[in-house]
Amino acid sequence: MSKADHNTKVGEIRPSQILTTFGIGSIIDLPNISVMVMGLEDWPYQDTVEIPEERLLRGVRELVGPQVQSLRSAPIVPETEGFAPGPFDEASQIGVPVAPFPRWMVCPYCRRLAPLSTGLFKLEPSHYRPDLVRYTHANCNKPGKPPVVVPARFVVACKNGHLNDFPWVYFVHGGNTDCTWSLRLFELGASGEAAQIEVRCETCGAKRRMSDAFKHDDNGLGPCRARRPHLRDYSEGGCKELDGSDMNQRAMLQGASNSWFPIMLSALGIPQAVNKLDQLIEENWPTLEKVESPQNIALLKTITPSPLRDLIEFSEDEIWAAAEAKRNQTEEEDEDGTDLKTPEWLVLSDPANAPKTKDFRLRAVRPPEHYSDYFDRIVLAERLREVRGLIGFTRIESPSDYDDVSAFPAWQRVPVSRNPAKWIPASEIRGEGLFFHFNEERIQNWLSNAIVKSHEGVFTESHRRWRMSRGIEPPEEYDPGLRFVLLHSFAHALIRQLAIECGYTTASLRERIYSRDPGSDAPEMSGVLIYTAAPDSEGTLGGLVSLGEPETLERHLDQALDAMRLCASDPLCAEHHPYRDGTTLHAASCHACLFAPETSCERGNKYLDRSVLVPTVDRDDIAFFE
């Protein structure tokens, strides 16, 4: 749910979309207007709910700062039994704050181009259809009702995450001007191409085609003004390149796919406690963290419904002692809070000793007979809980270009609040999954093959060239290696196959890759977790876990790998070279065979190659599965 100017409700979105698709700083397109989600200072803190996940909170603090106190949900409308809030009720005004952006609007009838600040356009709310909120041009010469104006579809941005309205006056006049401008925007053809769109100034007669704004050398847009509209401010010190020169801004379409990339941390809810009381203390820690005595606990137990109803079988003194023990726990000084996957790997790879809670339950099954040499074990995650936190965002350059979130340059990460954030928006997902623990010896033998080593060198070189083309230093750093390519390609192949029968859409399944070569202090990892990533009831239906039984899973593995032998785009797909055919980070893979939806993939469909899985029409000498 979102609100525009004057507390006008303008539509509804799902809580998970506040992080993944329409987060802080992103633009939401509605039928008649477009709006930007504002920063945390504008959010109604009192309508949010704390989400407990200590491991994730520790990682957030290392990247954002120690001042972060909690992870909190998007604003939630309180449930009232037997009552649905109407358009004028106070509950209907609870939501995420937004503001119109871009602020420049175009009248489709007279082609008038002007910002909202001129007062030419009037806001018309729609209480019963909030998604139809609109601005109209009251002074237009069109007979009858005033026409509905639409946002100008061009904006400017830079790779430091700044965004601004397109500088229409500066652009059409070729720089700063004293002209008392009056602009109109004309489309001279039906194609909608920038070369056929012209902006004109009626006052002085200046005119210019929009194709000039997309030139690489001189686009006539001037330096970036370092504007952060979601925070209602400008970045201190202006916007500079690394060498100190002014950053040039570039034109982009309002709905461009590279206009907003979320920077998120995510963690599985892995139980850390060894007994039932300690587990319940963890689950209820947001409440127990604030208690100051056993008397407070006794008082909370008397409330109906009690926030401590799960702990009703334990006495106040027992609960207080366990809460104090948890409060006094000290973290290991050398523990890396951003390494969220190692603790998960240790639990998933040892399901027999994994504790069980209402949100976490593992069951190991034997690998399918024909794949017993490839997998040490298959683990059915009958219950899983994942928490994601939005710590910032970027524009133009995707964070998936980096090995992990902590590797992304902090100076390119746009903050979600003007002041150091004291809380971070988060969401939690409960679902199920399948974990594949690969045989480490088998992977080591495969990687030691001379031909496979040569192919790994190709990916290393493409990784280096990719980072060099984007000015990322040092270019050799964060190369995931061919181990990751193998695990990543396997995950994509299986996701596409499982979606056919498990009852979930492909976009509702998500991968989590555990890949690390031996040789460091941390344990080597070679595993893949495929789990449901939908925040509704889809995540608890059991359709995915049911496919993990050995006989059923063997059939799906056979079909998934067999589908990778031939692609509808072969031989072009199979013959694709990571850097010989342009600077890419994938080999034999495309939308017809291995690419997955954005919500499913950890690395933006990079580091994929189906030839490392099975023989293809181009080569049959590097396949892991015989």
XYZ file of C-alpha atoms in Angstrom:
626
model
C 0.000 0.000 0.000
C 1.330 3.435 -0.875
C 0.470 7.057 -0.301
C 1.088 10.105 -2.472
C 0.714 13.811 -1.671
C -1.978 14.770 0.865
C -2.177 11.191 2.221
C -3.825 9.996 -0.975
C -3.770 6.234 -1.360
C -2.464 5.355 -4.817
C -2.336 1.550 -4.925
C -1.298 -1.699 -3.289
C 1.820 -3.854 -3.457
C 2.875 -6.967 -1.558
C 5.208 -6.600 1.444
C 7.955 -8.641 -0.218
C 7.923 -6.293 -3.219
C 9.023 -3.447 -0.938
C 12.434 -5.143 -0.938
C 12.786 -6.923 -4.259
C 10.941 -4.850 -6.854
C 9.581 -1.581 -5.522
C 11.937 -0.713 -2.695
C 13.086 2.643 -1.369
C 14.284 4.828 -4.255
C 12.484 2.865 -6.969
C 9.767 4.137 -9.297
C 6.348 2.485 -9.345
C 4.386 2.904 -12.568
C 0.633 3.325 -12.147
C -1.885 3.740 -14.985
C -1.839 7.551 -14.820
C 1.117 8.578 -12.657
C 4.437 7.232 -11.456
C 5.632 7.534 -7.875
C 8.870 7.036 -5.957
C 9.110 5.161 -2.660
C 10.509 7.531 -0.035
C 13.206 6.993 2.575
C 12.820 5.669 6.114
C 12.330 9.115 7.691
C 8.919 9.244 5.999
C 7.846 5.729 6.973
C 5.302 5.246 9.796
C 7.543 3.425 12.269
C 4.616 2.740 14.609
C 2.899 0.633 11.932
C 5.892 -1.675 11.386
C 6.610 -4.948 13.192
C 10.022 -6.175 14.315
C 11.339 -9.301 12.574
C 13.802 -11.285 14.717
C 16.905 -12.696 13.037
C 20.119 -12.082 14.929
C 22.524 -13.411 12.316
C 21.123 -11.109 9.665
C 21.043 -8.146 12.038
C 24.720 -8.722 12.833
C 25.573 -8.698 9.129
C 23.532 -5.538 8.569
C 25.365 -3.777 11.394
C 28.750 -4.583 9.860
C 27.747 -2.994 6.540
C 25.386 -0.193 7.611
C 26.675 0.615 11.093
C 26.326 -0.448 14.737
C 23.466 2.022 15.250
C 20.996 -0.338 13.516
C 18.715 -1.640 16.243
C 16.249 -3.897 14.430
C 14.830 -5.366 11.256
C 11.229 -4.321 10.665
C 8.435 -5.190 8.266
C 6.664 -2.845 5.898
C 3.726 -0.951 7.479
C 0.951 -3.410 8.266
C -2.776 -2.653 8.447
C -4.105 -4.018 11.782
C -6.545 -6.880 11.415
C -10.056 -6.169 12.635
C -12.370 -9.166 12.814
C -15.401 -8.846 10.551
C -14.396 -5.390 9.325
C -12.787 -4.241 6.094
C -11.369 -0.695 6.144
C -13.071 1.678 3.746
C -11.493 4.399 1.621
C -11.906 7.079 4.289
C -10.944 5.006 7.354
C -7.720 5.698 9.225
C -6.514 2.129 8.590
C -6.728 2.685 4.846
C -4.079 5.416 5.151
C -1.437 3.058 6.545
C 1.218 2.345 3.976
C 4.566 3.165 2.475
C 4.960 6.877 1.648
C 5.543 7.804 -1.971
C 5.803 11.022 -3.953
C 5.144 11.713 -7.654
C 8.265 11.206 -9.770
C 9.204 12.325 -12.320
C 7.663 15.718 -11.533
C 7.476 16.783 -15.177
C 4.188 15.928 -16.884
C 2.978 15.994 -20.497
C -0.536 16.799 -21.669
C -1.388 14.280 -24.424
C -3.764 16.782 -26.105
C -1.860 20.087 -26.272
C 1.604 18.509 -25.624
C 2.338 20.987 -22.812
C 5.462 19.927 -20.870
C 5.815 21.373 -17.375
C 6.637 20.362 -13.789
C 3.964 19.915 -11.126
C 5.377 22.927 -9.293
C 3.942 25.259 -11.954
C 0.403 24.505 -10.749
C -0.825 23.721 -14.275
C -1.896 20.231 -13.282
C -4.498 19.275 -10.682
C -4.447 16.122 -8.536
C -7.676 14.093 -8.680
C -7.815 11.267 -6.067
C -9.833 8.098 -6.621
C -10.896 6.695 -3.239
C -12.490 3.496 -4.520
C -9.883 2.819 -7.235
C -6.668 4.200 -5.703
C -4.585 2.931 -8.609
C -6.433 5.404 -10.856
C -5.215 8.552 -9.079
C -4.372 11.108 -11.741
C -3.376 14.657 -12.622
C -5.407 16.658 -15.145
C -4.571 19.722 -17.254
C -7.379 22.077 -16.222
C -6.358 24.942 -18.545
C -6.012 22.833 -21.673
C -7.905 24.020 -24.761
C -9.470 20.576 -25.207
C -13.276 20.767 -25.178
C -15.104 18.784 -22.495
C -13.367 17.198 -19.550
C -9.745 18.235 -18.897
C -7.300 15.637 -20.258
C -5.340 13.332 -17.971
C -1.628 14.151 -18.121
C 1.124 11.509 -18.027
C 4.663 11.569 -16.634
C 7.441 12.579 -19.006
C 9.160 9.270 -19.657
C 12.774 10.466 -19.497
C 14.947 10.893 -16.394
C 18.685 11.253 -15.746
C 20.863 9.146 -13.455
C 24.478 8.304 -12.698
C 26.301 5.191 -11.511
C 26.598 6.672 -8.011
C 22.860 6.124 -7.603
C 21.655 9.696 -8.094
C 18.440 10.351 -9.995
C 16.808 13.526 -11.205
C 14.125 14.876 -13.484
C 15.299 15.282 -17.035
C 16.792 18.825 -17.398
C 14.350 19.866 -20.102
C 15.073 23.593 -20.027
C 18.867 23.130 -19.898
C 18.756 20.501 -22.645
C 16.622 22.340 -25.217
C 18.529 25.606 -24.764
C 21.970 23.973 -24.835
C 22.839 25.190 -21.320
C 21.688 27.705 -18.725
C 19.341 30.366 -20.102
C 17.408 33.475 -19.120
C 14.526 32.489 -21.396
C 11.050 32.549 -19.824
C 10.482 29.130 -21.291
C 7.270 27.437 -22.317
C 7.888 23.871 -23.446
C 6.010 21.338 -25.528
C 6.977 17.745 -26.312
C 6.069 16.359 -29.730
C 6.189 12.833 -31.107
C 6.873 13.112 -34.835
C 6.370 9.440 -35.588
C 4.465 6.400 -34.376
C 7.519 4.359 -33.344
C 8.222 6.248 -30.114
C 11.962 6.277 -30.815
C 14.013 9.039 -29.230
C 14.991 10.330 -32.696
C 11.324 11.049 -33.393
C 10.641 12.907 -30.131
C 11.292 16.635 -30.122
C 11.131 19.188 -27.318
C 10.419 22.805 -28.319
C 10.447 26.123 -26.485
C 7.596 28.337 -27.687
C 9.200 31.444 -26.203
C 12.512 31.476 -28.086
C 11.935 28.808 -30.730
C 14.711 26.487 -29.538
C 14.137 22.804 -30.313
C 16.047 19.569 -29.979
C 15.584 15.864 -30.677
C 15.741 13.487 -27.724
C 18.231 11.245 -29.522
C 20.896 13.850 -28.664
C 20.444 13.016 -24.958
C 21.617 9.449 -25.521
C 24.938 10.337 -27.154
C 28.006 9.049 -25.330
C 30.331 12.006 -25.919
C 28.220 15.170 -25.600
C 24.654 14.515 -24.488
C 23.964 18.105 -23.473
C 22.754 17.122 -19.986
C 25.521 18.675 -17.907
C 27.148 17.207 -14.775
C 25.215 15.187 -12.216
C 23.558 17.331 -9.539
C 23.784 14.525 -6.932
C 20.061 14.537 -6.245
C 18.501 11.834 -4.072
C 14.737 12.327 -4.517
C 13.820 9.491 -2.166
C 15.576 11.428 0.635
C 14.481 14.886 -0.576
C 18.086 16.120 -0.649
C 21.331 16.362 -2.585
C 24.411 14.319 -1.774
C 27.026 16.258 0.194
C 30.081 17.254 -1.796
C 28.365 16.843 -5.154
C 28.893 13.915 -7.482
C 32.444 13.117 -8.546
C 34.340 10.437 -10.410
C 37.095 8.566 -8.573
C 39.646 10.949 -10.092
C 37.796 13.986 -8.694
C 36.257 15.160 -11.979
C 32.539 15.921 -12.323
C 30.334 12.882 -12.851
C 28.345 13.022 -16.085
C 24.711 12.054 -15.853
C 23.077 9.896 -18.483
C 19.564 9.821 -19.870
C 17.400 6.779 -19.338
C 13.794 5.807 -19.781
C 11.657 6.001 -16.695
C 11.006 2.234 -16.605
C 14.520 1.116 -17.545
C 15.550 -2.184 -15.976
C 18.821 -0.676 -14.700
C 17.169 2.260 -12.933
C 17.050 0.419 -9.579
C 18.838 -2.617 -8.156
C 18.221 -3.639 -4.528
C 21.168 -4.395 -2.265
C 19.925 -7.017 0.158
C 21.263 -9.362 2.770
C 19.407 -12.590 3.403
C 19.770 -15.332 5.980
C 18.041 -18.600 6.738
C 16.593 -18.915 10.211
C 19.069 -21.486 11.545
C 18.355 -22.494 15.177
C 21.293 -21.759 17.472
C 19.772 -23.061 20.701
C 20.129 -26.636 21.963
C 17.032 -26.994 24.149
C 13.378 -26.030 23.859
C 13.485 -23.079 26.264
C 16.452 -21.473 24.533
C 14.763 -21.942 21.165
C 11.619 -20.223 22.407
C 13.722 -17.410 23.869
C 15.220 -16.849 20.410
C 11.825 -16.837 18.738
C 10.395 -14.356 21.245
C 13.518 -12.243 21.677
C 12.034 -8.979 20.294
C 9.663 -9.043 23.267
C 11.998 -10.504 25.905
C 14.834 -8.143 24.991
C 12.846 -5.296 26.541
C 11.868 -6.973 29.839
C 13.689 -5.719 32.936
C 12.596 -8.201 35.617
C 10.670 -11.458 36.210
C 7.705 -9.271 37.194
C 7.592 -7.875 33.655
C 7.398 -11.419 32.329
C 4.558 -12.267 34.707
C 2.685 -9.186 33.533
C 3.124 -10.092 29.874
C 1.727 -13.550 30.584
C -1.512 -12.040 31.883
C -2.216 -10.115 28.661
C -4.788 -11.650 26.322
C -3.546 -12.757 23.871
C -0.203 -13.033 25.603
C 2.914 -12.214 23.533
C 4.615 -14.981 25.543
C 1.964 -17.657 25.085
C 4.582 -20.055 23.645
C 6.443 -19.904 26.979
C 3.445 -20.530 29.232
C 4.814 -23.891 30.489
C 7.938 -22.244 31.947
C 8.088 -20.169 35.115
C 8.969 -16.476 35.182
C 12.290 -17.222 36.869
C 13.255 -19.811 34.240
C 12.407 -17.434 31.416
C 14.252 -14.564 33.088
C 17.390 -16.676 33.660
C 17.429 -17.865 30.057
C 16.851 -14.312 28.770
C 19.673 -12.974 30.933
C 21.993 -15.716 29.689
C 21.235 -14.787 26.118
C 21.690 -11.081 26.834
C 25.102 -11.726 28.355
C 26.361 -13.829 25.493
C 29.392 -12.323 23.785
C 30.107 -12.782 20.096
C 33.410 -14.187 18.913
C 35.717 -11.305 18.085
C 36.898 -12.843 14.831
C 33.419 -13.793 13.642
C 32.517 -12.293 10.260
C 28.928 -11.090 10.488
C 28.634 -10.842 6.705
C 29.489 -14.544 6.257
C 25.911 -15.736 6.503
C 26.280 -18.940 4.513
C 28.920 -20.838 6.516
C 26.649 -21.416 9.564
C 23.883 -22.500 7.192
C 26.207 -24.916 5.424
C 27.302 -26.483 8.699
C 23.686 -27.178 9.656
C 22.401 -28.270 6.230
C 25.338 -30.630 5.680
C 24.734 -32.317 9.055
C 20.946 -32.782 9.219
C 21.105 -35.562 11.825
C 22.286 -33.103 14.495
C 20.238 -30.119 13.351
C 17.717 -28.907 15.962
C 14.063 -28.765 15.011
C 11.776 -25.782 15.513
C 8.423 -24.689 14.144
C 10.279 -22.876 11.328
C 13.142 -25.293 10.714
C 12.979 -29.019 10.098
C 15.396 -31.175 8.099
C 15.158 -34.780 6.964
C 17.961 -36.575 5.123
C 17.220 -39.126 2.396
C 19.568 -41.284 0.364
C 20.629 -39.948 -3.035
C 18.995 -41.544 -6.092
C 20.738 -44.772 -7.067
C 22.214 -43.498 -10.344
C 23.487 -40.328 -8.662
C 24.939 -41.797 -5.486
C 28.482 -41.050 -6.707
C 27.679 -37.370 -7.254
C 25.908 -36.486 -4.001
C 26.839 -37.266 -0.415
C 23.285 -36.684 0.719
C 19.978 -35.120 -0.211
C 18.299 -33.127 2.556
C 14.588 -32.345 2.570
C 14.040 -29.007 4.267
C 10.432 -29.545 5.275
C 10.307 -26.156 6.948
C 12.457 -23.126 6.239
C 12.394 -19.464 7.134
C 14.333 -16.802 5.263
C 14.675 -13.158 6.288
C 15.815 -10.476 3.845
C 16.884 -6.948 4.693
C 17.223 -4.000 2.304
C 20.392 -2.082 3.173
C 20.517 0.155 0.104
C 20.278 0.191 -3.659
C 22.186 1.202 -6.753
C 21.463 2.354 -10.259
C 23.006 1.445 -13.627
C 25.499 -1.049 -12.124
C 24.052 -4.233 -10.651
C 25.334 -5.638 -7.330
C 25.192 -9.112 -8.917
C 28.460 -8.159 -10.657
C 30.133 -8.828 -7.295
C 30.724 -12.007 -5.354
C 28.661 -10.855 -2.377
C 27.032 -7.749 -0.965
C 30.002 -6.878 1.229
C 32.205 -6.638 -1.881
C 30.036 -3.931 -3.443
C 31.706 -0.466 -3.137
C 30.181 1.377 -0.185
C 30.421 4.716 -2.001
C 28.096 3.386 -4.733
C 25.530 2.040 -2.287
C 22.728 4.587 -1.934
C 21.440 4.767 1.674
C 17.778 4.243 2.556
C 17.698 7.177 5.006
C 19.236 10.638 5.326
C 20.666 9.922 8.772
C 22.358 6.667 9.810
C 19.531 4.137 9.759
C 18.351 2.858 13.145
C 16.276 0.124 11.518
C 16.178 -1.627 8.161
C 13.088 -2.750 6.177
C 12.901 -6.521 6.021
C 10.581 -9.365 5.096
C 10.382 -13.004 6.108
C 9.421 -16.015 4.048
C 8.409 -19.436 5.319
C 8.625 -22.344 2.951
C 10.379 -25.582 2.057
C 13.357 -26.701 0.030
C 15.723 -29.354 -1.296
C 19.413 -29.328 -0.405
C 21.964 -31.148 -2.575
C 25.287 -31.918 -0.884
C 27.737 -32.676 -3.697
C 30.513 -35.201 -3.249
C 33.628 -33.118 -2.637
C 36.037 -35.769 -3.900
C 34.125 -36.056 -7.171
C 34.240 -32.281 -7.668
C 37.969 -32.155 -6.890
C 38.701 -34.908 -9.427
C 36.645 -33.084 -12.051
C 38.350 -29.741 -11.406
C 41.803 -31.344 -11.644
C 41.171 -32.452 -15.244
C 43.435 -30.497 -17.624
C 40.635 -29.706 -20.089
C 38.370 -28.529 -17.277
C 41.189 -26.351 -15.930
C 41.547 -24.773 -19.368
C 37.820 -24.029 -19.426
C 38.062 -22.489 -15.966
C 40.723 -20.184 -17.364
C 38.244 -18.975 -19.974
C 35.777 -17.969 -17.263
C 38.568 -16.329 -15.245
C 39.554 -14.229 -18.240
C 35.944 -13.256 -18.969
C 35.555 -12.280 -15.292
C 38.664 -10.096 -15.553
C 37.526 -8.429 -18.785
C 34.041 -7.837 -17.414
C 35.355 -5.982 -14.376
C 37.908 -4.040 -16.436
C 35.194 -2.820 -18.801
C 33.362 -1.405 -15.785
C 36.407 0.066 -14.106
C 36.193 -2.311 -11.118
C 39.530 -2.738 -9.376
C 41.260 -5.087 -8.967
C 39.820 -6.962 -11.982
C 40.943 -10.415 -10.806
C 39.204 -10.242 -7.430
C 36.053 -12.180 -6.484
C 36.313 -14.736 -9.267
C 33.875 -17.479 -8.158
C 35.637 -20.221 -10.140
C 34.299 -23.140 -12.147
C 33.016 -24.870 -8.993
C 30.444 -22.095 -8.714
C 29.617 -22.324 -12.434
C 28.860 -26.027 -12.009
C 26.663 -25.581 -8.934
C 24.933 -22.529 -10.384
C 24.160 -24.226 -13.704
C 22.852 -27.301 -11.897
C 20.540 -25.152 -9.779
C 19.056 -23.403 -12.815
C 18.553 -26.643 -14.719
C 16.747 -28.241 -11.782
C 14.598 -25.172 -11.021
C 13.254 -25.232 -14.575
C 12.468 -28.930 -14.274
C 10.916 -28.864 -10.799
C 8.623 -25.971 -11.723
C 6.928 -28.219 -14.273
C 5.588 -30.619 -11.637
C 5.947 -29.210 -8.117
C 3.056 -26.746 -8.363
C 5.152 -23.597 -7.981
C 5.986 -21.122 -10.699
C 9.617 -20.738 -11.697
C 9.684 -17.273 -10.119
C 8.495 -18.810 -6.818
C 11.608 -20.995 -6.571
C 14.946 -19.575 -5.504
C 18.510 -20.845 -5.360
C 21.105 -20.548 -2.619
C 24.583 -21.597 -3.728
C 27.184 -22.808 -1.226
C 30.526 -22.749 -3.023
C 34.004 -22.414 -1.575
C 37.284 -24.013 -2.611
C 39.436 -25.710 0.060
C 42.476 -23.966 1.416
C 41.046 -21.213 3.614
C 40.246 -21.236 7.317
C 36.537 -21.685 6.492
C 35.327 -25.125 5.357
C 35.037 -25.924 1.669
C 31.438 -25.891 0.412
C 29.742 -27.587 -2.528
C 25.991 -27.516 -2.173
C 22.796 -26.142 -3.661
C 19.582 -25.262 -1.845
C 16.462 -24.826 -3.959
C 13.595 -23.456 -1.926
C 10.311 -21.642 -2.246
C 10.616 -17.880 -2.300
C 6.970 -16.882 -2.207
C 5.717 -15.092 0.942
C 2.197 -16.530 0.803
C 0.748 -20.013 1.316
C 2.644 -21.316 -1.733
C 5.651 -21.742 0.518
C 4.036 -24.297 2.809
C 2.192 -26.712 0.529
C 4.847 -29.444 0.505
C 4.925 -29.783 -3.257
C 8.663 -29.228 -3.491
C 9.745 -31.554 -0.677
C 7.612 -34.367 -2.099
C 9.808 -34.376 -5.202
C 12.933 -35.043 -3.126
C 12.179 -38.712 -2.463
C 14.835 -40.849 -4.217
C 12.672 -42.474 -6.897
C 10.911 -39.256 -7.842
C 14.036 -37.127 -7.678
C 15.973 -39.488 -9.941
C 13.418 -38.990 -12.691
C 13.607 -35.225 -12.360
C 17.402 -35.197 -12.361
C 17.397 -37.327 -15.519
C 14.956 -35.001 -17.261
C 16.668 -31.820 -16.078
C 20.081 -32.927 -17.344
C 18.705 -34.385 -20.564
C 17.034 -31.049 -21.335
C 20.437 -29.350 -21.103
C 21.919 -31.409 -23.947
C 20.030 -29.500 -26.605
C 18.741 -25.914 -26.642
C 16.223 -24.381 -29.020
C 18.900 -21.814 -29.880
C 21.573 -24.375 -30.759
C 24.126 -24.320 -32.255
C 24.441 -20.591 -31.403
C 23.837 -21.175 -27.696
C 26.216 -24.137 -27.363
C 28.974 -22.306 -29.250
C 28.735 -19.086 -27.246
C 32.109 -18.017 -25.851
C 32.202 -15.806 -22.723
C 34.462 -13.088 -24.175
C 35.123 -13.982 -27.815
C 31.522 -13.057 -28.720
C 31.487 -9.921 -26.557
C 32.138 -9.340 -22.865
C 29.765 -11.677 -21.050
C 29.913 -13.889 -17.977
C 28.218 -16.983 -19.327
C 29.036 -19.638 -21.915
C 26.500 -22.151 -23.278
C 23.331 -20.669 -21.768
C 20.462 -18.439 -22.836
C 16.813 -17.661 -22.103
C 15.718 -20.848 -23.864
C 17.721 -23.210 -21.670
C 19.296 -21.923 -18.426
C 18.343 -18.334 -17.634
C 15.940 -17.959 -14.702
C 13.697 -15.127 -13.443
C 15.405 -12.311 -11.562
C 13.791 -13.366 -8.285
C 15.245 -16.878 -8.567
C 18.913 -16.196 -9.329
C 21.617 -15.003 -6.938
C 23.954 -13.700 -9.637
C 21.747 -12.147 -12.318
C 22.049 -15.095 -14.766
C 25.838 -14.848 -14.832
C 28.391 -17.688 -14.504
C 26.242 -20.265 -16.297
C 27.287 -22.999 -18.720
C 25.318 -26.147 -19.466
C 28.349 -27.797 -21.094
C 29.838 -28.317 -17.607
C 26.779 -30.421 -16.758
C 26.303 -32.661 -19.808
C 27.653 -32.988 -23.358
C 26.267 -30.483 -25.850
C 26.371 -30.227 -29.633
C 29.550 -28.141 -29.344
C 31.642 -30.083 -26.835
C 31.487 -33.236 -24.736
C 34.811 -33.189 -22.872
C 34.057 -31.145 -19.725
C 30.731 -32.593 -18.525
C 30.545 -33.329 -14.786
C 27.657 -35.784 -15.110
C 28.605 -38.768 -17.213
